[in-house]
């Protein structure tokens, strides 16, 4: 987050709280795929190859692979979050669905960016919601890895748990700064980020509204006269600030994409660039 330096202190504080011992997170369970007897009980769908490797469970398929817990799975959680640890040679889409007793169901879709030639493990944290009903429990979940062409992913671990309020804020912060996977339509699209299901534009509207009311309240109770100039300034200034915040966040996305392109495409010939772009799920030029 070097591009978000002015707020790096807040990010550091949130991350420090999120590193508290796992016992602080409440109920939950972690699953590590390093044992054949454990893996054999999990449900696999659309998988052409499944085998244990030194790091985890290697799954391969045509367009997507899907994995779910063993039969009889049951977990009591008031709030549901998940952490996935996996490796993939290219960018892909992760679909996570969770079902609870009583009919509650949710689906989360996240695009995960993987730079060509990267050997780093992807760590994805998502918040999936709050099951309805006081006695409701998680009865099933599924994780699907999708790509336009063949999928190969090494799944190292899954953690399903109940996050604290502090970690929930950290998850939303990561979600807000997450950038899109490069695809053939990204140049012509302007998709604003969100956090916890709330879009960035909605956040800015709320910010402008609260700032406007707060400024008017300050003038009213501090004895200042509410002149037309002050009222208009109380509205115009928050709008300008909101516009600057919007521009900073949206330009951050393009700067990240530029940095990624410079890292993976610079100094390579045309044939190598085409191969790299294809690995980012572009099977043709538009």
PDB file of C-alpha atoms in Angstrom:
ATOM      1  CA  UNK A   1       0.000   0.000   0.000  1.00  0.00           C
ATOM      2  CA  UNK A   2       2.855   2.418  -0.691  1.00  0.00           C
ATOM      3  CA  UNK A   3       0.517   4.453  -2.846  1.00  0.00           C
ATOM      4  CA  UNK A   4      -1.721   5.019   0.158  1.00  0.00           C
ATOM      5  CA  UNK A   5       1.056   6.442   2.330  1.00  0.00           C
ATOM      6  CA  UNK A   6      -1.017   9.183   3.989  1.00  0.00           C
ATOM      7  CA  UNK A   7      -3.158   6.558   5.687  1.00  0.00           C
ATOM      8  CA  UNK A   8      -0.523   3.890   6.205  1.00  0.00           C
ATOM      9  CA  UNK A   9      -0.536   4.529   9.951  1.00  0.00           C
ATOM     10  CA  UNK A  10      -4.191   3.583  10.210  1.00  0.00           C
ATOM     11  CA  UNK A  11      -3.606   0.496   8.065  1.00  0.00           C
ATOM     12  CA  UNK A  12      -0.691  -0.557  10.280  1.00  0.00           C
ATOM     13  CA  UNK A  13      -2.825  -0.176  13.401  1.00  0.00           C
ATOM     14  CA  UNK A  14      -5.619  -2.285  11.917  1.00  0.00           C
ATOM     15  CA  UNK A  15      -3.188  -4.986  10.809  1.00  0.00           C
ATOM     16  CA  UNK A  16      -1.558  -5.112  14.241  1.00  0.00           C
ATOM     17  CA  UNK A  17      -4.933  -5.777  15.837  1.00  0.00           C
ATOM     18  CA  UNK A  18      -5.723  -8.412  13.203  1.00  0.00           C
ATOM     19  CA  UNK A  19      -2.588 -10.330  14.247  1.00  0.00           C
ATOM     20  CA  UNK A  20      -3.938 -11.044  17.729  1.00  0.00           C
ATOM     21  CA  UNK A  21      -3.949 -14.739  18.710  1.00  0.00           C
ATOM     22  CA  UNK A  22      -6.521 -16.833  16.876  1.00  0.00           C
ATOM     23  CA  UNK A  23      -8.301 -17.643  20.147  1.00  0.00           C
ATOM     24  CA  UNK A  24      -9.591 -14.073  20.102  1.00  0.00           C
ATOM     25  CA  UNK A  25     -11.550 -14.795  16.943  1.00  0.00           C
ATOM     26  CA  UNK A  26     -14.109 -16.995  18.674  1.00  0.00           C
ATOM     27  CA  UNK A  27     -15.442 -20.187  17.115  1.00  0.00           C
ATOM     28  CA  UNK A  28     -13.987 -21.637  13.955  1.00  0.00           C
ATOM     29  CA  UNK A  29     -11.851 -24.338  12.404  1.00  0.00           C
ATOM     30  CA  UNK A  30      -8.810 -24.580  10.138  1.00  0.00           C
ATOM     31  CA  UNK A  31      -8.313 -27.260   7.498  1.00  0.00           C
ATOM     32  CA  UNK A  32      -4.839 -28.044   6.157  1.00  0.00           C
ATOM     33  CA  UNK A  33      -4.608 -30.335   3.145  1.00  0.00           C
ATOM     34  CA  UNK A  34      -1.546 -32.432   3.983  1.00  0.00           C
ATOM     35  CA  UNK A  35      -3.084 -35.827   4.722  1.00  0.00           C
ATOM     36  CA  UNK A  36      -4.622 -38.241   2.212  1.00  0.00           C
ATOM     37  CA  UNK A  37      -7.215 -39.598   4.654  1.00  0.00           C
ATOM     38  CA  UNK A  38      -8.459 -36.070   5.374  1.00  0.00           C
ATOM     39  CA  UNK A  39      -8.596 -35.073   1.700  1.00  0.00           C
ATOM     40  CA  UNK A  40     -10.499 -38.202   0.692  1.00  0.00           C
ATOM     41  CA  UNK A  41     -13.543 -37.112   2.715  1.00  0.00           C
ATOM     42  CA  UNK A  42     -13.912 -33.740   1.012  1.00  0.00           C
ATOM     43  CA  UNK A  43     -16.294 -33.296  -1.926  1.00  0.00           C
ATOM     44  CA  UNK A  44     -14.625 -32.525  -5.246  1.00  0.00           C
ATOM     45  CA  UNK A  45     -16.520 -31.465  -8.381  1.00  0.00           C
ATOM     46  CA  UNK A  46     -15.364 -30.891 -11.979  1.00  0.00           C
ATOM     47  CA  UNK A  47     -11.855 -32.000 -11.009  1.00  0.00           C
ATOM     48  CA  UNK A  48      -9.815 -33.888 -13.607  1.00  0.00           C
ATOM     49  CA  UNK A  49      -6.801 -34.270 -11.303  1.00  0.00           C
ATOM     50  CA  UNK A  50      -6.473 -34.168  -7.519  1.00  0.00           C
ATOM     51  CA  UNK A  51      -3.292 -35.102  -5.703  1.00  0.00           C
ATOM     52  CA  UNK A  52      -1.362 -34.138  -2.606  1.00  0.00           C
ATOM     53  CA  UNK A  53       1.847 -32.200  -3.085  1.00  0.00           C
ATOM     54  CA  UNK A  54       4.451 -30.971  -0.643  1.00  0.00           C
ATOM     55  CA  UNK A  55       2.517 -27.742  -0.077  1.00  0.00           C
ATOM     56  CA  UNK A  56      -1.124 -28.793  -0.313  1.00  0.00           C
ATOM     57  CA  UNK A  57      -3.860 -30.280  -2.493  1.00  0.00           C
ATOM     58  CA  UNK A  58      -3.338 -29.767  -6.233  1.00  0.00           C
ATOM     59  CA  UNK A  59      -6.610 -29.446  -8.168  1.00  0.00           C
ATOM     60  CA  UNK A  60      -6.933 -29.230 -11.953  1.00  0.00           C
ATOM     61  CA  UNK A  61      -9.953 -28.943 -14.217  1.00  0.00           C
ATOM     62  CA  UNK A  62     -11.298 -27.542 -17.457  1.00  0.00           C
ATOM     63  CA  UNK A  63     -12.868 -24.182 -16.567  1.00  0.00           C
ATOM     64  CA  UNK A  64     -13.382 -24.517 -12.828  1.00  0.00           C
ATOM     65  CA  UNK A  65     -12.826 -26.791  -9.865  1.00  0.00           C
ATOM     66  CA  UNK A  66     -14.987 -26.945  -6.759  1.00  0.00           C
ATOM     67  CA  UNK A  67     -14.394 -28.285  -3.259  1.00  0.00           C
ATOM     68  CA  UNK A  68     -16.707 -28.680  -0.274  1.00  0.00           C
ATOM     69  CA  UNK A  69     -16.450 -30.131   3.251  1.00  0.00           C
ATOM     70  CA  UNK A  70     -17.148 -33.765   4.198  1.00  0.00           C
ATOM     71  CA  UNK A  71     -20.712 -34.982   4.747  1.00  0.00           C
ATOM     72  CA  UNK A  72     -22.136 -34.045   8.125  1.00  0.00           C
ATOM     73  CA  UNK A  73     -20.269 -30.748   8.338  1.00  0.00           C
ATOM     74  CA  UNK A  74     -21.727 -28.421  11.001  1.00  0.00           C
ATOM     75  CA  UNK A  75     -20.402 -25.238  12.629  1.00  0.00           C
ATOM     76  CA  UNK A  76     -22.026 -22.652  14.902  1.00  0.00           C
ATOM     77  CA  UNK A  77     -20.975 -19.107  13.960  1.00  0.00           C
ATOM     78  CA  UNK A  78     -22.630 -15.754  14.646  1.00  0.00           C
ATOM     79  CA  UNK A  79     -20.600 -14.050  11.898  1.00  0.00           C
ATOM     80  CA  UNK A  80     -18.879 -15.918   9.089  1.00  0.00           C
ATOM     81  CA  UNK A  81     -15.456 -15.141   7.625  1.00  0.00           C
ATOM     82  CA  UNK A  82     -13.095 -17.303   5.590  1.00  0.00           C
ATOM     83  CA  UNK A  83      -9.392 -17.321   4.838  1.00  0.00           C
ATOM     84  CA  UNK A  84      -8.067 -19.208   1.798  1.00  0.00           C
ATOM     85  CA  UNK A  85      -4.404 -19.998   1.190  1.00  0.00           C
ATOM     86  CA  UNK A  86      -3.601 -21.195  -2.318  1.00  0.00           C
ATOM     87  CA  UNK A  87      -1.232 -20.887  -5.271  1.00  0.00           C
ATOM     88  CA  UNK A  88      -2.087 -20.550  -8.947  1.00  0.00           C
ATOM     89  CA  UNK A  89       0.049 -19.862 -12.019  1.00  0.00           C
ATOM     90  CA  UNK A  90      -2.451 -17.262 -13.290  1.00  0.00           C
ATOM     91  CA  UNK A  91      -5.241 -14.949 -12.215  1.00  0.00           C
ATOM     92  CA  UNK A  92      -8.621 -16.495 -11.474  1.00  0.00           C
ATOM     93  CA  UNK A  93     -12.035 -15.896  -9.942  1.00  0.00           C
ATOM     94  CA  UNK A  94     -12.941 -17.401  -6.570  1.00  0.00           C
ATOM     95  CA  UNK A  95     -16.596 -18.085  -5.764  1.00  0.00           C
ATOM     96  CA  UNK A  96     -17.360 -18.845  -2.095  1.00  0.00           C
ATOM     97  CA  UNK A  97     -20.842 -19.987  -1.075  1.00  0.00           C
ATOM     98  CA  UNK A  98     -22.068 -20.686   2.452  1.00  0.00           C
ATOM     99  CA  UNK A  99     -25.362 -22.249   3.529  1.00  0.00           C
ATOM    100  CA  UNK A 100     -26.887 -22.301   7.003  1.00  0.00           C
ATOM    101  CA  UNK A 101     -29.684 -24.326   8.554  1.00  0.00           C
ATOM    102  CA  UNK A 102     -32.969 -22.503   8.139  1.00  0.00           C
ATOM    103  CA  UNK A 103     -32.362 -21.488   4.527  1.00  0.00           C
ATOM    104  CA  UNK A 104     -29.844 -18.636   4.886  1.00  0.00           C
ATOM    105  CA  UNK A 105     -27.366 -18.638   1.997  1.00  0.00           C
ATOM    106  CA  UNK A 106     -24.730 -16.241   0.683  1.00  0.00           C
ATOM    107  CA  UNK A 107     -22.291 -16.037  -2.235  1.00  0.00           C
ATOM    108  CA  UNK A 108     -19.068 -14.034  -2.475  1.00  0.00           C
ATOM    109  CA  UNK A 109     -17.156 -13.607  -5.746  1.00  0.00           C
ATOM    110  CA  UNK A 110     -13.595 -12.253  -5.713  1.00  0.00           C
ATOM    111  CA  UNK A 111     -11.102 -11.795  -8.552  1.00  0.00           C
ATOM    112  CA  UNK A 112      -7.592 -12.785  -7.472  1.00  0.00           C
ATOM    113  CA  UNK A 113      -4.666 -11.285  -9.340  1.00  0.00           C
ATOM    114  CA  UNK A 114      -1.577 -13.428  -9.885  1.00  0.00           C
ATOM    115  CA  UNK A 115       1.386 -11.916 -11.732  1.00  0.00           C
ATOM    116  CA  UNK A 116       3.083 -14.078 -14.323  1.00  0.00           C
ATOM    117  CA  UNK A 117       5.954 -16.069 -12.867  1.00  0.00           C
ATOM    118  CA  UNK A 118       5.042 -15.244  -9.282  1.00  0.00           C
ATOM    119  CA  UNK A 119       5.827 -17.952  -6.736  1.00  0.00           C
ATOM    120  CA  UNK A 120       3.956 -16.230  -3.915  1.00  0.00           C
ATOM    121  CA  UNK A 121       1.065 -17.833  -2.083  1.00  0.00           C
ATOM    122  CA  UNK A 122      -2.268 -16.016  -2.342  1.00  0.00           C
ATOM    123  CA  UNK A 123      -4.056 -15.300   0.911  1.00  0.00           C
ATOM    124  CA  UNK A 124      -7.676 -14.261   0.535  1.00  0.00           C
ATOM    125  CA  UNK A 125      -9.800 -13.042   3.466  1.00  0.00           C
ATOM    126  CA  UNK A 126     -13.526 -12.466   2.951  1.00  0.00           C
ATOM    127  CA  UNK A 127     -16.497 -11.696   5.153  1.00  0.00           C
ATOM    128  CA  UNK A 128     -19.560 -13.755   4.241  1.00  0.00           C
ATOM    129  CA  UNK A 129     -22.254 -12.333   6.496  1.00  0.00           C
ATOM    130  CA  UNK A 130     -24.338 -13.176   9.518  1.00  0.00           C
ATOM    131  CA  UNK A 131     -26.582 -16.279   9.501  1.00  0.00           C
ATOM    132  CA  UNK A 132     -30.228 -15.548  10.224  1.00  0.00           C
ATOM    133  CA  UNK A 133     -31.836 -17.112  13.287  1.00  0.00           C
ATOM    134  CA  UNK A 134     -30.515 -17.392  16.837  1.00  0.00           C
ATOM    135  CA  UNK A 135     -29.918 -21.154  16.570  1.00  0.00           C
ATOM    136  CA  UNK A 136     -28.816 -21.230  12.951  1.00  0.00           C
ATOM    137  CA  UNK A 137     -25.574 -23.041  12.143  1.00  0.00           C
ATOM    138  CA  UNK A 138     -23.421 -23.406   9.030  1.00  0.00           C
ATOM    139  CA  UNK A 139     -24.419 -26.642   7.343  1.00  0.00           C
ATOM    140  CA  UNK A 140     -22.362 -26.449   4.135  1.00  0.00           C
ATOM    141  CA  UNK A 141     -19.941 -24.322   2.126  1.00  0.00           C
ATOM    142  CA  UNK A 142     -18.140 -24.556  -1.204  1.00  0.00           C
ATOM    143  CA  UNK A 143     -15.092 -22.916  -2.801  1.00  0.00           C
ATOM    144  CA  UNK A 144     -14.888 -22.682  -6.590  1.00  0.00           C
ATOM    145  CA  UNK A 145     -11.840 -21.582  -8.605  1.00  0.00           C
ATOM    146  CA  UNK A 146     -12.799 -20.385 -12.091  1.00  0.00           C
ATOM    147  CA  UNK A 147     -10.891 -19.296 -15.190  1.00  0.00           C
ATOM    148  CA  UNK A 148     -11.659 -18.885 -18.907  1.00  0.00           C
ATOM    149  CA  UNK A 149      -9.276 -21.717 -19.711  1.00  0.00           C
ATOM    150  CA  UNK A 150      -7.852 -24.653 -17.753  1.00  0.00           C
ATOM    151  CA  UNK A 151      -7.573 -24.205 -13.990  1.00  0.00           C
ATOM    152  CA  UNK A 152      -4.669 -25.433 -11.871  1.00  0.00           C
ATOM    153  CA  UNK A 153      -4.586 -24.432  -8.225  1.00  0.00           C
ATOM    154  CA  UNK A 154      -2.826 -25.738  -5.139  1.00  0.00           C
ATOM    155  CA  UNK A 155      -5.117 -25.345  -2.163  1.00  0.00           C
ATOM    156  CA  UNK A 156      -3.041 -25.202   1.018  1.00  0.00           C
ATOM    157  CA  UNK A 157      -5.665 -24.406   3.641  1.00  0.00           C
ATOM    158  CA  UNK A 158      -9.152 -23.157   4.486  1.00  0.00           C
ATOM    159  CA  UNK A 159     -10.138 -21.388   7.667  1.00  0.00           C
ATOM    160  CA  UNK A 160     -13.797 -20.766   8.518  1.00  0.00           C
ATOM    161  CA  UNK A 161     -14.285 -18.687  11.653  1.00  0.00           C
ATOM    162  CA  UNK A 162     -16.056 -15.902  13.529  1.00  0.00           C
ATOM    163  CA  UNK A 163     -14.100 -12.622  13.216  1.00  0.00           C
ATOM    164  CA  UNK A 164     -13.808  -9.982  15.910  1.00  0.00           C
ATOM    165  CA  UNK A 165     -15.057  -6.466  15.196  1.00  0.00           C
ATOM    166  CA  UNK A 166     -11.452  -5.281  14.754  1.00  0.00           C
ATOM    167  CA  UNK A 167     -10.604  -7.978  12.225  1.00  0.00           C
ATOM    168  CA  UNK A 168     -13.879  -7.334  10.424  1.00  0.00           C
ATOM    169  CA  UNK A 169     -12.710  -3.765   9.882  1.00  0.00           C
ATOM    170  CA  UNK A 170      -9.368  -5.088   8.629  1.00  0.00           C
ATOM    171  CA  UNK A 171     -11.131  -7.381   6.136  1.00  0.00           C
ATOM    172  CA  UNK A 172     -13.211  -4.478   4.834  1.00  0.00           C
ATOM    173  CA  UNK A 173     -10.059  -2.365   4.528  1.00  0.00           C
ATOM    174  CA  UNK A 174      -8.382  -5.040   2.387  1.00  0.00           C
ATOM    175  CA  UNK A 175     -11.522  -5.338   0.292  1.00  0.00           C
ATOM    176  CA  UNK A 176     -11.600  -1.587  -0.323  1.00  0.00           C
ATOM    177  CA  UNK A 177      -8.023  -1.508  -1.681  1.00  0.00           C
ATOM    178  CA  UNK A 178      -8.274  -4.725  -3.704  1.00  0.00           C
ATOM    179  CA  UNK A 179      -7.696  -4.088  -7.405  1.00  0.00           C
ATOM    180  CA  UNK A 180      -9.294  -5.880 -10.325  1.00  0.00           C
ATOM    181  CA  UNK A 181      -7.818  -8.699 -12.350  1.00  0.00           C
ATOM    182  CA  UNK A 182      -6.669  -7.513 -15.761  1.00  0.00           C
ATOM    183  CA  UNK A 183      -9.083  -8.516 -18.510  1.00  0.00           C
ATOM    184  CA  UNK A 184     -10.208  -7.399 -21.939  1.00  0.00           C
ATOM    185  CA  UNK A 185     -12.882  -5.052 -20.633  1.00  0.00           C
ATOM    186  CA  UNK A 186     -11.092  -3.265 -17.790  1.00  0.00           C
ATOM    187  CA  UNK A 187      -9.922  -0.299 -19.909  1.00  0.00           C
ATOM    188  CA  UNK A 188     -13.499   0.666 -20.728  1.00  0.00           C
ATOM    189  CA  UNK A 189     -14.962   0.038 -17.283  1.00  0.00           C
ATOM    190  CA  UNK A 190     -15.130   2.246 -14.216  1.00  0.00           C
ATOM    191  CA  UNK A 191     -16.039   0.035 -11.282  1.00  0.00           C
ATOM    192  CA  UNK A 192     -15.819   1.693  -7.884  1.00  0.00           C
ATOM    193  CA  UNK A 193     -14.575  -0.368  -4.924  1.00  0.00           C
ATOM    194  CA  UNK A 194     -16.703  -1.440  -1.996  1.00  0.00           C
ATOM    195  CA  UNK A 195     -16.280  -2.627   1.561  1.00  0.00           C
ATOM    196  CA  UNK A 196     -18.720  -4.877   3.360  1.00  0.00           C
ATOM    197  CA  UNK A 197     -21.213  -4.606   0.515  1.00  0.00           C
ATOM    198  CA  UNK A 198     -21.227  -0.779   0.649  1.00  0.00           C
ATOM    199  CA  UNK A 199     -20.059   0.937  -2.542  1.00  0.00           C
ATOM    200  CA  UNK A 200     -17.501   3.732  -2.516  1.00  0.00           C
ATOM    201  CA  UNK A 201     -19.963   6.243  -3.992  1.00  0.00           C
ATOM    202  CA  UNK A 202     -22.418   5.473  -1.197  1.00  0.00           C
ATOM    203  CA  UNK A 203     -19.653   6.075   1.348  1.00  0.00           C
ATOM    204  CA  UNK A 204     -18.878   9.451  -0.236  1.00  0.00           C
ATOM    205  CA  UNK A 205     -22.544  10.497  -0.297  1.00  0.00           C
ATOM    206  CA  UNK A 206     -22.810   9.659   3.407  1.00  0.00           C
ATOM    207  CA  UNK A 207     -19.570  11.558   4.098  1.00  0.00           C
ATOM    208  CA  UNK A 208     -20.856  14.667   2.298  1.00  0.00           C
ATOM    209  CA  UNK A 209     -24.225  14.486   4.071  1.00  0.00           C
ATOM    210  CA  UNK A 210     -22.743  14.070   7.556  1.00  0.00           C
ATOM    211  CA  UNK A 211     -20.143  16.754   6.965  1.00  0.00           C
ATOM    212  CA  UNK A 212     -22.824  19.167   5.755  1.00  0.00           C
ATOM    213  CA  UNK A 213     -25.056  18.539   8.774  1.00  0.00           C
ATOM    214  CA  UNK A 214     -22.087  18.703  11.159  1.00  0.00           C
ATOM    215  CA  UNK A 215     -20.938  22.050   9.778  1.00  0.00           C
ATOM    216  CA  UNK A 216     -24.437  23.511   9.976  1.00  0.00           C
ATOM    217  CA  UNK A 217     -24.728  22.234  13.549  1.00  0.00           C
ATOM    218  CA  UNK A 218     -21.412  23.826  14.451  1.00  0.00           C
ATOM    219  CA  UNK A 219     -22.499  27.207  13.093  1.00  0.00           C
ATOM    220  CA  UNK A 220     -25.895  26.923  14.768  1.00  0.00           C
ATOM    221  CA  UNK A 221     -24.675  26.073  18.275  1.00  0.00           C
ATOM    222  CA  UNK A 222     -21.537  28.230  18.234  1.00  0.00           C
ATOM    223  CA  UNK A 223     -23.555  31.363  17.719  1.00  0.00           C
ATOM    224  CA  UNK A 224     -22.447  32.075  14.156  1.00  0.00           C
ATOM    225  CA  UNK A 225     -24.934  33.405  11.650  1.00  0.00           C
ATOM    226  CA  UNK A 226     -26.008  30.897   8.984  1.00  0.00           C
ATOM    227  CA  UNK A 227     -25.402  33.085   5.959  1.00  0.00           C
ATOM    228  CA  UNK A 228     -25.951  31.815   2.389  1.00  0.00           C
ATOM    229  CA  UNK A 229     -22.186  31.881   1.900  1.00  0.00           C
ATOM    230  CA  UNK A 230     -21.552  29.606   4.881  1.00  0.00           C
ATOM    231  CA  UNK A 231     -24.361  27.225   3.942  1.00  0.00           C
ATOM    232  CA  UNK A 232     -23.097  26.905   0.368  1.00  0.00           C
ATOM    233  CA  UNK A 233     -19.527  26.435   1.626  1.00  0.00           C
ATOM    234  CA  UNK A 234     -20.684  23.719   4.021  1.00  0.00           C
ATOM    235  CA  UNK A 235     -22.007  21.828   0.994  1.00  0.00           C
ATOM    236  CA  UNK A 236     -19.475  22.643  -1.724  1.00  0.00           C
ATOM    237  CA  UNK A 237     -16.309  21.943   0.298  1.00  0.00           C
ATOM    238  CA  UNK A 238     -17.325  18.343   1.296  1.00  0.00           C
ATOM    239  CA  UNK A 239     -18.269  17.676  -2.347  1.00  0.00           C
ATOM    240  CA  UNK A 240     -14.817  18.811  -3.490  1.00  0.00           C
ATOM    241  CA  UNK A 241     -13.138  16.667  -0.814  1.00  0.00           C
ATOM    242  CA  UNK A 242     -15.263  13.670  -1.854  1.00  0.00           C
ATOM    243  CA  UNK A 243     -14.259  14.209  -5.488  1.00  0.00           C
ATOM    244  CA  UNK A 244     -10.580  14.245  -4.538  1.00  0.00           C
ATOM    245  CA  UNK A 245     -10.965  11.040  -2.505  1.00  0.00           C
ATOM    246  CA  UNK A 246     -12.726   9.377  -5.423  1.00  0.00           C
ATOM    247  CA  UNK A 247      -9.982  10.420  -7.857  1.00  0.00           C
ATOM    248  CA  UNK A 248      -7.220   9.191  -5.527  1.00  0.00           C
ATOM    249  CA  UNK A 249      -8.788   5.758  -5.070  1.00  0.00           C
ATOM    250  CA  UNK A 250      -9.629   5.271  -8.752  1.00  0.00           C
ATOM    251  CA  UNK A 251      -6.195   6.459  -9.925  1.00  0.00           C
ATOM    252  CA  UNK A 252      -4.637   4.067  -7.408  1.00  0.00           C
ATOM    253  CA  UNK A 253      -6.107   1.200  -9.441  1.00  0.00           C
ATOM    254  CA  UNK A 254      -4.511   2.418 -12.668  1.00  0.00           C
ATOM    255  CA  UNK A 255      -1.154   2.996 -10.980  1.00  0.00           C
ATOM    256  CA  UNK A 256      -1.200  -0.575  -9.643  1.00  0.00           C
ATOM    257  CA  UNK A 257      -1.990  -1.922 -13.116  1.00  0.00           C
ATOM    258  CA  UNK A 258       0.811   0.195 -14.595  1.00  0.00           C
ATOM    259  CA  UNK A 259       3.225  -1.122 -11.965  1.00  0.00           C
ATOM    260  CA  UNK A 260       2.196  -4.719 -12.700  1.00  0.00           C
ATOM    261  CA  UNK A 261       2.629  -4.244 -16.461  1.00  0.00           C
ATOM    262  CA  UNK A 262       6.047  -2.682 -16.007  1.00  0.00           C
ATOM    263  CA  UNK A 263       7.094  -5.577 -13.782  1.00  0.00           C
ATOM    264  CA  UNK A 264       5.881  -8.365 -16.061  1.00  0.00           C
ATOM    265  CA  UNK A 265       6.067  -6.926 -19.629  1.00  0.00           C
ATOM    266  CA  UNK A 266       9.002  -4.531 -19.630  1.00  0.00           C
ATOM    267  CA  UNK A 267      12.031  -5.700 -21.620  1.00  0.00           C
ATOM    268  CA  UNK A 268      10.276  -8.710 -23.195  1.00  0.00           C
ATOM    269  CA  UNK A 269       9.675  -9.326 -26.890  1.00  0.00           C
ATOM    270  CA  UNK A 270       6.191  -9.333 -28.441  1.00  0.00           C
ATOM    271  CA  UNK A 271       5.786 -13.120 -28.318  1.00  0.00           C
ATOM    272  CA  UNK A 272       6.587 -13.248 -24.603  1.00  0.00           C
ATOM    273  CA  UNK A 273       4.209 -10.366 -23.895  1.00  0.00           C
ATOM    274  CA  UNK A 274       1.388 -12.166 -25.707  1.00  0.00           C
ATOM    275  CA  UNK A 275       2.012 -15.300 -23.649  1.00  0.00           C
ATOM    276  CA  UNK A 276       1.910 -13.303 -20.413  1.00  0.00           C
ATOM    277  CA  UNK A 277      -1.274 -11.482 -21.385  1.00  0.00           C
ATOM    278  CA  UNK A 278      -2.945 -14.783 -22.307  1.00  0.00           C
ATOM    279  CA  UNK A 279      -2.121 -16.143 -18.858  1.00  0.00           C
ATOM    280  CA  UNK A 280      -4.182 -13.260 -17.499  1.00  0.00           C
ATOM    281  CA  UNK A 281      -7.266 -14.811 -19.093  1.00  0.00           C
ATOM    282  CA  UNK A 282      -7.142 -12.876 -22.363  1.00  0.00           C
ATOM    283  CA  UNK A 283      -7.541 -15.545 -25.040  1.00  0.00           C
ATOM    284  CA  UNK A 284      -7.833 -12.932 -27.801  1.00  0.00           C
ATOM    285  CA  UNK A 285      -7.354  -9.240 -28.362  1.00  0.00           C
ATOM    286  CA  UNK A 286     -10.540  -7.162 -28.536  1.00  0.00           C
TER     287      UNK A 286
END
